[in-house]
Amino acid sequence: VASLGDDAASRIERHFDSAFRLMLRTPQCSQTEHAAMLITGEAHPFGNFASLTRSDDVTAVRASIEALANTNAPTALLFSGGAVSAPVAEAMTAAGYADAGIMPGMAAEIDALQPAPAPDGFTFERVSGPEAAEAWPVAFSDGYELPRGVGEVFGPKALGADDAPDATMQWFAVKKGGAIAATSMLILLDGLAGVYGVATLPSERKQGLGAYATAQALLRAKELGYRVGILQASEMGKPVYDRLGFRVFGGIPLWVRTPST
């Protein structure tokens, strides 16, 4: 991590931007130079959102707000460029968006991760084959409590899984009795191993599965020569990553609009 120097926060932010551009490639998605967007019409902010590269570009923000206004569902704006500028905040507030806080950007040296052993009865494996590719987005959606139509966008079936050991995008599952109990993704870009999509079924929480799914994915990255793991934490997930040895470097601002009924 020390090798990232003062550039750690911006490296994590760039990884986030590049990762979402890789993931947002289904027919419900669109991309411009300054934003990647998903509009499913599902009743959840992460079913209709734009990930913006810059946090000071009022023109790009207004264009995203206009595009998202075509759905009467909750919407969100995420900023991989760090803290938003005052004019951007004013534009979002005027459009009915509220500041939902910052998702911390975090990094850790893979060699220094704290132990995260498998709970009894659980196994970790890379997702492969059509049956697992169908099951992964269901577990991912249920773990995040997302509409399943949103989860499908981020699954291996929708994005076309590459089974190569060093594939840029890899999907993993923690299984119990053959069924998926938790998920994670690995996105290998810019010399960093990014962990995304860490989700645990509500019925399987409080057993350390999130830490296990994260650590095991990063150990796979270590085998490919990666030394640093990064991620963006939710409020629920941050204490898990703190215990694993991750440290905060900047973050991703999140703004949300919920239409009145």
PDB file of C-alpha atoms in Angstrom:
ATOM      1  CA  VAL A   1       0.000   0.000   0.000  1.00  0.00           C
ATOM      2  CA  ALA A   2       2.861   2.364   0.782  1.00  0.00           C
ATOM      3  CA  SER A   3       3.954   2.054  -2.845  1.00  0.00           C
ATOM      4  CA  LEU A   4       0.757   3.885  -3.880  1.00  0.00           C
ATOM      5  CA  GLY A   5       1.970   6.930  -1.947  1.00  0.00           C
ATOM      6  CA  ASP A   6      -0.151  10.065  -2.064  1.00  0.00           C
ATOM      7  CA  ASP A   7      -1.942   8.630  -5.105  1.00  0.00           C
ATOM      8  CA  ALA A   8      -3.747   5.895  -3.123  1.00  0.00           C
ATOM      9  CA  ALA A   9      -7.166   7.564  -3.025  1.00  0.00           C
ATOM     10  CA  SER A  10      -7.152   8.525  -6.702  1.00  0.00           C
ATOM     11  CA  ARG A  11      -5.963   5.031  -7.717  1.00  0.00           C
ATOM     12  CA  ILE A  12      -8.889   3.486  -5.843  1.00  0.00           C
ATOM     13  CA  GLU A  13     -11.299   5.987  -7.388  1.00  0.00           C
ATOM     14  CA  ARG A  14      -9.995   5.266 -10.909  1.00  0.00           C
ATOM     15  CA  HIS A  15     -10.365   1.542 -10.278  1.00  0.00           C
ATOM     16  CA  PHE A  16     -13.991   2.088  -9.248  1.00  0.00           C
ATOM     17  CA  ASP A  17     -14.682   4.084 -12.421  1.00  0.00           C
ATOM     18  CA  SER A  18     -13.013   1.513 -14.681  1.00  0.00           C
ATOM     19  CA  ALA A  19     -14.710  -1.395 -12.902  1.00  0.00           C
ATOM     20  CA  PHE A  20     -18.171   0.061 -13.370  1.00  0.00           C
ATOM     21  CA  ARG A  21     -17.451   0.720 -17.021  1.00  0.00           C
ATOM     22  CA  LEU A  22     -16.585  -2.962 -17.357  1.00  0.00           C
ATOM     23  CA  MET A  23     -19.704  -4.079 -15.509  1.00  0.00           C
ATOM     24  CA  LEU A  24     -22.206  -1.702 -17.089  1.00  0.00           C
ATOM     25  CA  ARG A  25     -22.277  -3.287 -20.541  1.00  0.00           C
ATOM     26  CA  THR A  26     -25.747  -4.858 -20.789  1.00  0.00           C
ATOM     27  CA  PRO A  27     -28.594  -3.397 -22.910  1.00  0.00           C
ATOM     28  CA  GLN A  28     -29.913  -1.418 -19.913  1.00  0.00           C
ATOM     29  CA  CYS A  29     -26.587   0.432 -19.706  1.00  0.00           C
ATOM     30  CA  SER A  30     -25.076   3.388 -21.526  1.00  0.00           C
ATOM     31  CA  GLN A  31     -21.723   5.152 -21.343  1.00  0.00           C
ATOM     32  CA  THR A  32     -20.267   8.522 -22.247  1.00  0.00           C
ATOM     33  CA  GLU A  33     -16.843  10.026 -21.692  1.00  0.00           C
ATOM     34  CA  HIS A  34     -17.924  11.260 -18.282  1.00  0.00           C
ATOM     35  CA  ALA A  35     -20.493   8.736 -17.014  1.00  0.00           C
ATOM     36  CA  ALA A  36     -21.597   5.112 -17.017  1.00  0.00           C
ATOM     37  CA  MET A  37     -25.307   4.582 -16.425  1.00  0.00           C
ATOM     38  CA  LEU A  38     -27.758   1.804 -15.604  1.00  0.00           C
ATOM     39  CA  ILE A  39     -31.522   2.231 -15.922  1.00  0.00           C
ATOM     40  CA  THR A  40     -33.657  -0.828 -15.172  1.00  0.00           C
ATOM     41  CA  GLY A  41     -36.794   0.857 -13.836  1.00  0.00           C
ATOM     42  CA  GLU A  42     -36.576  -1.323 -10.729  1.00  0.00           C
ATOM     43  CA  ALA A  43     -37.643   0.265  -7.444  1.00  0.00           C
ATOM     44  CA  HIS A  44     -34.145   0.679  -5.994  1.00  0.00           C
ATOM     45  CA  PRO A  45     -31.526   3.449  -6.368  1.00  0.00           C
ATOM     46  CA  PHE A  46     -28.926   0.943  -7.580  1.00  0.00           C
ATOM     47  CA  GLY A  47     -31.305  -0.138 -10.299  1.00  0.00           C
ATOM     48  CA  ASN A  48     -31.132   3.344 -11.801  1.00  0.00           C
ATOM     49  CA  PHE A  49     -27.874   5.166 -11.297  1.00  0.00           C
ATOM     50  CA  ALA A  50     -24.998   6.982 -12.954  1.00  0.00           C
ATOM     51  CA  SER A  51     -21.351   6.601 -12.006  1.00  0.00           C
ATOM     52  CA  LEU A  52     -19.619   9.860 -12.880  1.00  0.00           C
ATOM     53  CA  THR A  53     -15.890  10.160 -13.515  1.00  0.00           C
ATOM     54  CA  ARG A  54     -15.577  13.736 -12.287  1.00  0.00           C
ATOM     55  CA  SER A  55     -17.053  15.394  -9.221  1.00  0.00           C
ATOM     56  CA  ASP A  56     -16.888  18.950 -10.568  1.00  0.00           C
ATOM     57  CA  ASP A  57     -18.591  18.563 -13.966  1.00  0.00           C
ATOM     58  CA  VAL A  58     -21.998  20.237 -13.643  1.00  0.00           C
ATOM     59  CA  THR A  59     -22.831  19.609 -17.310  1.00  0.00           C
ATOM     60  CA  ALA A  60     -22.306  15.846 -16.976  1.00  0.00           C
ATOM     61  CA  VAL A  61     -24.309  15.779 -13.739  1.00  0.00           C
ATOM     62  CA  ARG A  62     -27.252  17.597 -15.311  1.00  0.00           C
ATOM     63  CA  ALA A  63     -27.186  15.275 -18.323  1.00  0.00           C
ATOM     64  CA  SER A  64     -27.261  12.247 -16.010  1.00  0.00           C
ATOM     65  CA  ILE A  65     -30.075  13.718 -13.921  1.00  0.00           C
ATOM     66  CA  GLU A  66     -32.093  14.340 -17.089  1.00  0.00           C
ATOM     67  CA  ALA A  67     -31.572  10.778 -18.333  1.00  0.00           C
ATOM     68  CA  LEU A  68     -32.488   9.282 -14.950  1.00  0.00           C
ATOM     69  CA  ALA A  69     -35.601  11.452 -14.751  1.00  0.00           C
ATOM     70  CA  ASN A  70     -37.192   9.237 -17.421  1.00  0.00           C
ATOM     71  CA  THR A  71     -37.879   6.625 -14.756  1.00  0.00           C
ATOM     72  CA  ASN A  72     -40.236   7.192 -11.829  1.00  0.00           C
ATOM     73  CA  ALA A  73     -38.103   4.914  -9.647  1.00  0.00           C
ATOM     74  CA  PRO A  74     -35.471   5.817  -7.043  1.00  0.00           C
ATOM     75  CA  THR A  75     -32.183   6.941  -8.614  1.00  0.00           C
ATOM     76  CA  ALA A  76     -28.614   7.539  -7.484  1.00  0.00           C
ATOM     77  CA  LEU A  77     -25.464   9.374  -8.547  1.00  0.00           C
ATOM     78  CA  LEU A  78     -22.001   8.104  -7.566  1.00  0.00           C
ATOM     79  CA  PHE A  79     -18.783  10.060  -8.008  1.00  0.00           C
ATOM     80  CA  SER A  80     -15.445   8.349  -8.572  1.00  0.00           C
ATOM     81  CA  GLY A  81     -13.687  11.710  -8.613  1.00  0.00           C
ATOM     82  CA  GLY A  82     -13.871  12.315  -4.882  1.00  0.00           C
ATOM     83  CA  ALA A  83     -15.693  15.078  -2.992  1.00  0.00           C
ATOM     84  CA  VAL A  84     -18.254  16.919  -5.112  1.00  0.00           C
ATOM     85  CA  SER A  85     -17.863  20.605  -5.870  1.00  0.00           C
ATOM     86  CA  ALA A  86     -20.310  23.173  -4.514  1.00  0.00           C
ATOM     87  CA  PRO A  87     -21.933  23.827  -7.938  1.00  0.00           C
ATOM     88  CA  VAL A  88     -22.462  20.076  -8.444  1.00  0.00           C
ATOM     89  CA  ALA A  89     -24.010  19.747  -4.974  1.00  0.00           C
ATOM     90  CA  GLU A  90     -26.305  22.685  -5.723  1.00  0.00           C
ATOM     91  CA  ALA A  91     -27.420  21.127  -9.022  1.00  0.00           C
ATOM     92  CA  MET A  92     -28.210  17.808  -7.360  1.00  0.00           C
ATOM     93  CA  THR A  93     -30.047  19.407  -4.454  1.00  0.00           C
ATOM     94  CA  ALA A  94     -32.147  21.454  -6.878  1.00  0.00           C
ATOM     95  CA  ALA A  95     -33.080  18.225  -8.676  1.00  0.00           C
ATOM     96  CA  GLY A  96     -34.250  16.579  -5.458  1.00  0.00           C
ATOM     97  CA  TYR A  97     -31.161  14.514  -4.643  1.00  0.00           C
ATOM     98  CA  ALA A  98     -29.965  14.124  -1.062  1.00  0.00           C
ATOM     99  CA  ASP A  99     -26.434  13.487   0.162  1.00  0.00           C
ATOM    100  CA  ALA A 100     -26.351   9.816   1.261  1.00  0.00           C
ATOM    101  CA  GLY A 101     -22.778   9.932   2.531  1.00  0.00           C
ATOM    102  CA  ILE A 102     -19.481   8.539   1.297  1.00  0.00           C
ATOM    103  CA  MET A 103     -18.623   4.915   0.604  1.00  0.00           C
ATOM    104  CA  PRO A 104     -15.066   4.620   1.972  1.00  0.00           C
ATOM    105  CA  GLY A 105     -12.356   3.574  -0.470  1.00  0.00           C
ATOM    106  CA  MET A 106     -10.126   1.056   1.291  1.00  0.00           C
ATOM    107  CA  ALA A 107      -6.848  -0.736   0.579  1.00  0.00           C
ATOM    108  CA  ALA A 108      -4.816  -3.500   2.194  1.00  0.00           C
ATOM    109  CA  GLU A 109      -1.664  -5.461   1.547  1.00  0.00           C
ATOM    110  CA  ILE A 110      -2.779  -8.976   0.699  1.00  0.00           C
ATOM    111  CA  ASP A 111       0.130 -10.528   2.577  1.00  0.00           C
ATOM    112  CA  ALA A 112      -0.898  -8.654   5.739  1.00  0.00           C
ATOM    113  CA  LEU A 113      -4.586  -9.614   5.780  1.00  0.00           C
ATOM    114  CA  GLN A 114      -5.841 -10.964   9.082  1.00  0.00           C
ATOM    115  CA  PRO A 115      -6.981 -14.607   9.024  1.00  0.00           C
ATOM    116  CA  ALA A 116     -10.521 -15.191   7.757  1.00  0.00           C
ATOM    117  CA  PRO A 117     -11.048 -18.956   7.984  1.00  0.00           C
ATOM    118  CA  ALA A 118     -13.960 -20.811   6.446  1.00  0.00           C
ATOM    119  CA  PRO A 119     -16.814 -21.348   8.887  1.00  0.00           C
ATOM    120  CA  ASP A 120     -17.716 -24.987   9.382  1.00  0.00           C
ATOM    121  CA  GLY A 121     -19.695 -26.401   6.478  1.00  0.00           C
ATOM    122  CA  PHE A 122     -18.800 -23.676   3.947  1.00  0.00           C
ATOM    123  CA  THR A 123     -16.546 -23.837   0.889  1.00  0.00           C
ATOM    124  CA  PHE A 124     -15.200 -21.224  -1.525  1.00  0.00           C
ATOM    125  CA  GLU A 125     -15.052 -21.672  -5.281  1.00  0.00           C
ATOM    126  CA  ARG A 126     -14.859 -19.759  -8.510  1.00  0.00           C
ATOM    127  CA  VAL A 127     -18.129 -19.619 -10.427  1.00  0.00           C
ATOM    128  CA  SER A 128     -18.030 -21.753 -13.545  1.00  0.00           C
ATOM    129  CA  GLY A 129     -20.668 -23.320 -15.755  1.00  0.00           C
ATOM    130  CA  PRO A 130     -24.217 -22.262 -16.696  1.00  0.00           C
ATOM    131  CA  GLU A 131     -25.952 -23.465 -13.528  1.00  0.00           C
ATOM    132  CA  ALA A 132     -23.650 -21.500 -11.227  1.00  0.00           C
ATOM    133  CA  ALA A 133     -23.832 -18.483 -13.545  1.00  0.00           C
ATOM    134  CA  GLU A 134     -27.626 -18.512 -13.115  1.00  0.00           C
ATOM    135  CA  ALA A 135     -27.428 -18.917  -9.334  1.00  0.00           C
ATOM    136  CA  TRP A 136     -24.794 -16.216  -8.637  1.00  0.00           C
ATOM    137  CA  PRO A 137     -26.920 -13.117  -9.442  1.00  0.00           C
ATOM    138  CA  VAL A 138     -29.821 -14.530  -7.422  1.00  0.00           C
ATOM    139  CA  ALA A 139     -27.629 -14.861  -4.313  1.00  0.00           C
ATOM    140  CA  PHE A 140     -25.980 -11.488  -5.017  1.00  0.00           C
ATOM    141  CA  SER A 141     -29.392  -9.795  -5.274  1.00  0.00           C
ATOM    142  CA  ASP A 142     -30.766 -11.467  -2.167  1.00  0.00           C
ATOM    143  CA  GLY A 143     -27.599 -10.675  -0.203  1.00  0.00           C
ATOM    144  CA  TYR A 144     -27.766  -6.990  -1.086  1.00  0.00           C
ATOM    145  CA  GLU A 145     -31.579  -7.024  -0.883  1.00  0.00           C
ATOM    146  CA  LEU A 146     -31.764  -5.783  -4.463  1.00  0.00           C
ATOM    147  CA  PRO A 147     -34.442  -6.573  -7.032  1.00  0.00           C
ATOM    148  CA  ARG A 148     -33.256  -9.634  -8.923  1.00  0.00           C
ATOM    149  CA  GLY A 149     -33.480  -7.746 -12.198  1.00  0.00           C
ATOM    150  CA  VAL A 150     -30.681  -5.512 -10.924  1.00  0.00           C
ATOM    151  CA  GLY A 151     -28.475  -8.380  -9.793  1.00  0.00           C
ATOM    152  CA  GLU A 152     -28.667 -10.057 -13.182  1.00  0.00           C
ATOM    153  CA  VAL A 153     -26.870  -7.088 -14.760  1.00  0.00           C
ATOM    154  CA  PHE A 154     -23.728  -7.824 -12.736  1.00  0.00           C
ATOM    155  CA  GLY A 155     -23.676 -11.601 -13.124  1.00  0.00           C
ATOM    156  CA  PRO A 156     -21.361 -13.807 -15.184  1.00  0.00           C
ATOM    157  CA  LYS A 157     -24.122 -14.771 -17.604  1.00  0.00           C
ATOM    158  CA  ALA A 158     -24.872 -11.158 -18.535  1.00  0.00           C
ATOM    159  CA  LEU A 159     -21.233 -10.090 -18.778  1.00  0.00           C
ATOM    160  CA  GLY A 160     -19.736 -13.211 -20.335  1.00  0.00           C
ATOM    161  CA  ALA A 161     -17.446 -14.976 -17.893  1.00  0.00           C
ATOM    162  CA  ASP A 162     -13.898 -15.768 -18.984  1.00  0.00           C
ATOM    163  CA  ASP A 163     -12.590 -18.926 -17.284  1.00  0.00           C
ATOM    164  CA  ALA A 164      -8.903 -18.007 -17.730  1.00  0.00           C
ATOM    165  CA  PRO A 165      -6.978 -17.984 -14.418  1.00  0.00           C
ATOM    166  CA  ASP A 166      -5.981 -14.356 -14.979  1.00  0.00           C
ATOM    167  CA  ALA A 167      -9.299 -13.084 -16.360  1.00  0.00           C
ATOM    168  CA  THR A 168      -9.960  -9.422 -15.600  1.00  0.00           C
ATOM    169  CA  MET A 169     -13.378 -10.212 -14.087  1.00  0.00           C
ATOM    170  CA  GLN A 170     -13.930 -13.252 -11.886  1.00  0.00           C
ATOM    171  CA  TRP A 171     -16.952 -14.344  -9.850  1.00  0.00           C
ATOM    172  CA  PHE A 172     -16.811 -16.386  -6.637  1.00  0.00           C
ATOM    173  CA  ALA A 173     -19.270 -18.146  -4.367  1.00  0.00           C
ATOM    174  CA  VAL A 174     -19.242 -19.324  -0.772  1.00  0.00           C
ATOM    175  CA  LYS A 175     -21.357 -22.451  -0.707  1.00  0.00           C
ATOM    176  CA  LYS A 176     -23.157 -24.450   1.943  1.00  0.00           C
ATOM    177  CA  GLY A 177     -24.587 -27.795   0.954  1.00  0.00           C
ATOM    178  CA  GLY A 178     -24.172 -26.923  -2.713  1.00  0.00           C
ATOM    179  CA  ALA A 179     -26.154 -23.657  -2.459  1.00  0.00           C
ATOM    180  CA  ILE A 180     -24.612 -20.176  -2.633  1.00  0.00           C
ATOM    181  CA  ALA A 181     -24.619 -18.405   0.725  1.00  0.00           C
ATOM    182  CA  ALA A 182     -22.329 -15.460  -0.137  1.00  0.00           C
ATOM    183  CA  THR A 183     -20.756 -13.877  -3.221  1.00  0.00           C
ATOM    184  CA  SER A 184     -17.746 -11.827  -4.265  1.00  0.00           C
ATOM    185  CA  MET A 185     -16.153 -10.551  -7.471  1.00  0.00           C
ATOM    186  CA  LEU A 186     -12.548  -9.850  -8.405  1.00  0.00           C
ATOM    187  CA  ILE A 187     -11.670  -7.163 -10.937  1.00  0.00           C
ATOM    188  CA  LEU A 188      -7.991  -6.991 -11.843  1.00  0.00           C
ATOM    189  CA  LEU A 189      -7.024  -3.582 -13.230  1.00  0.00           C
ATOM    190  CA  ASP A 190      -4.172  -1.084 -13.017  1.00  0.00           C
ATOM    191  CA  GLY A 191      -2.036  -3.389 -10.868  1.00  0.00           C
ATOM    192  CA  LEU A 192      -4.720  -3.559  -8.167  1.00  0.00           C
ATOM    193  CA  ALA A 193      -7.015  -6.409  -7.141  1.00  0.00           C
ATOM    194  CA  GLY A 194     -10.466  -4.903  -6.642  1.00  0.00           C
ATOM    195  CA  VAL A 195     -13.063  -6.831  -4.659  1.00  0.00           C
ATOM    196  CA  TYR A 196     -16.682  -6.090  -5.528  1.00  0.00           C
ATOM    197  CA  GLY A 197     -20.063  -7.722  -5.045  1.00  0.00           C
ATOM    198  CA  VAL A 198     -19.478  -9.032  -1.509  1.00  0.00           C
ATOM    199  CA  ALA A 199     -22.947 -10.060  -0.350  1.00  0.00           C
ATOM    200  CA  THR A 200     -24.236 -12.569   2.198  1.00  0.00           C
ATOM    201  CA  LEU A 201     -27.750 -13.978   2.365  1.00  0.00           C
ATOM    202  CA  PRO A 202     -29.601 -12.481   5.356  1.00  0.00           C
ATOM    203  CA  SER A 203     -30.089 -15.967   6.799  1.00  0.00           C
ATOM    204  CA  GLU A 204     -26.324 -16.627   6.748  1.00  0.00           C
ATOM    205  CA  ARG A 205     -24.987 -13.394   8.253  1.00  0.00           C
ATOM    206  CA  LYS A 206     -22.892 -13.026  11.432  1.00  0.00           C
ATOM    207  CA  GLN A 207     -20.711 -16.033  10.551  1.00  0.00           C
ATOM    208  CA  GLY A 208     -17.767 -14.256   8.904  1.00  0.00           C
ATOM    209  CA  LEU A 209     -18.760 -15.117   5.335  1.00  0.00           C
ATOM    210  CA  GLY A 210     -18.147 -11.590   4.031  1.00  0.00           C
ATOM    211  CA  ALA A 211     -14.591 -11.583   5.374  1.00  0.00           C
ATOM    212  CA  TYR A 212     -14.026 -15.091   4.052  1.00  0.00           C
ATOM    213  CA  ALA A 213     -15.367 -14.233   0.563  1.00  0.00           C
ATOM    214  CA  THR A 214     -13.163 -11.125   0.457  1.00  0.00           C
ATOM    215  CA  ALA A 215      -9.961 -12.717   1.715  1.00  0.00           C
ATOM    216  CA  GLN A 216     -10.245 -15.798  -0.470  1.00  0.00           C
ATOM    217  CA  ALA A 217     -10.767 -13.699  -3.606  1.00  0.00           C
ATOM    218  CA  LEU A 218      -7.646 -11.697  -2.767  1.00  0.00           C
ATOM    219  CA  LEU A 219      -5.616 -14.840  -2.178  1.00  0.00           C
ATOM    220  CA  ARG A 220      -6.514 -15.868  -5.724  1.00  0.00           C
ATOM    221  CA  ALA A 221      -5.218 -12.479  -6.877  1.00  0.00           C
ATOM    222  CA  LYS A 222      -2.013 -12.993  -4.890  1.00  0.00           C
ATOM    223  CA  GLU A 223      -1.362 -16.174  -6.876  1.00  0.00           C
ATOM    224  CA  LEU A 224      -1.376 -13.964  -9.992  1.00  0.00           C
ATOM    225  CA  GLY A 225       1.171 -11.560  -8.502  1.00  0.00           C
ATOM    226  CA  TYR A 226      -1.100  -8.872  -7.071  1.00  0.00           C
ATOM    227  CA  ARG A 227       0.052  -7.338  -3.790  1.00  0.00           C
ATOM    228  CA  VAL A 228      -2.650  -4.772  -2.996  1.00  0.00           C
ATOM    229  CA  GLY A 229      -6.378  -5.323  -2.621  1.00  0.00           C
ATOM    230  CA  ILE A 230      -8.894  -2.465  -2.784  1.00  0.00           C
ATOM    231  CA  LEU A 231     -12.634  -2.084  -2.313  1.00  0.00           C
ATOM    232  CA  GLN A 232     -15.439   0.360  -1.577  1.00  0.00           C
ATOM    233  CA  ALA A 233     -17.190  -0.339   1.694  1.00  0.00           C
ATOM    234  CA  SER A 234     -20.817  -0.055   2.702  1.00  0.00           C
ATOM    235  CA  GLU A 235     -21.770   1.006   6.219  1.00  0.00           C
ATOM    236  CA  MET A 236     -22.461  -2.641   7.052  1.00  0.00           C
ATOM    237  CA  GLY A 237     -19.246  -3.899   5.494  1.00  0.00           C
ATOM    238  CA  LYS A 238     -16.677  -1.398   6.784  1.00  0.00           C
ATOM    239  CA  PRO A 239     -16.172  -2.999  10.247  1.00  0.00           C
ATOM    240  CA  VAL A 240     -15.533  -6.332   8.496  1.00  0.00           C
ATOM    241  CA  TYR A 241     -12.832  -4.792   6.320  1.00  0.00           C
ATOM    242  CA  ASP A 242     -11.346  -2.894   9.257  1.00  0.00           C
ATOM    243  CA  ARG A 243     -10.805  -6.208  11.031  1.00  0.00           C
ATOM    244  CA  LEU A 244      -9.207  -7.724   7.929  1.00  0.00           C
ATOM    245  CA  GLY A 245      -6.618  -4.933   7.909  1.00  0.00           C
ATOM    246  CA  PHE A 246      -7.973  -2.498   5.309  1.00  0.00           C
ATOM    247  CA  ARG A 247      -7.381   1.230   5.691  1.00  0.00           C
ATOM    248  CA  VAL A 248      -9.459   4.112   4.345  1.00  0.00           C
ATOM    249  CA  PHE A 249      -8.142   6.212   1.452  1.00  0.00           C
ATOM    250  CA  GLY A 250     -10.770   8.673   0.231  1.00  0.00           C
ATOM    251  CA  GLY A 251     -14.211   7.557  -0.810  1.00  0.00           C
ATOM    252  CA  ILE A 252     -17.079   7.591  -3.307  1.00  0.00           C
ATOM    253  CA  PRO A 253     -19.816  10.200  -2.648  1.00  0.00           C
ATOM    254  CA  LEU A 254     -23.370   8.895  -3.075  1.00  0.00           C
ATOM    255  CA  TRP A 255     -26.465  11.011  -3.717  1.00  0.00           C
ATOM    256  CA  VAL A 256     -29.969   9.520  -3.852  1.00  0.00           C
ATOM    257  CA  ARG A 257     -33.360  10.706  -5.054  1.00  0.00           C
ATOM    258  CA  THR A 258     -36.585   8.951  -4.056  1.00  0.00           C
ATOM    259  CA  PRO A 259     -39.635  10.170  -6.012  1.00  0.00           C
ATOM    260  CA  SER A 260     -42.662  11.177  -3.983  1.00  0.00           C
ATOM    261  CA  THR A 261     -45.611   8.827  -4.330  1.00  0.00           C
TER     262      THR A 261
END
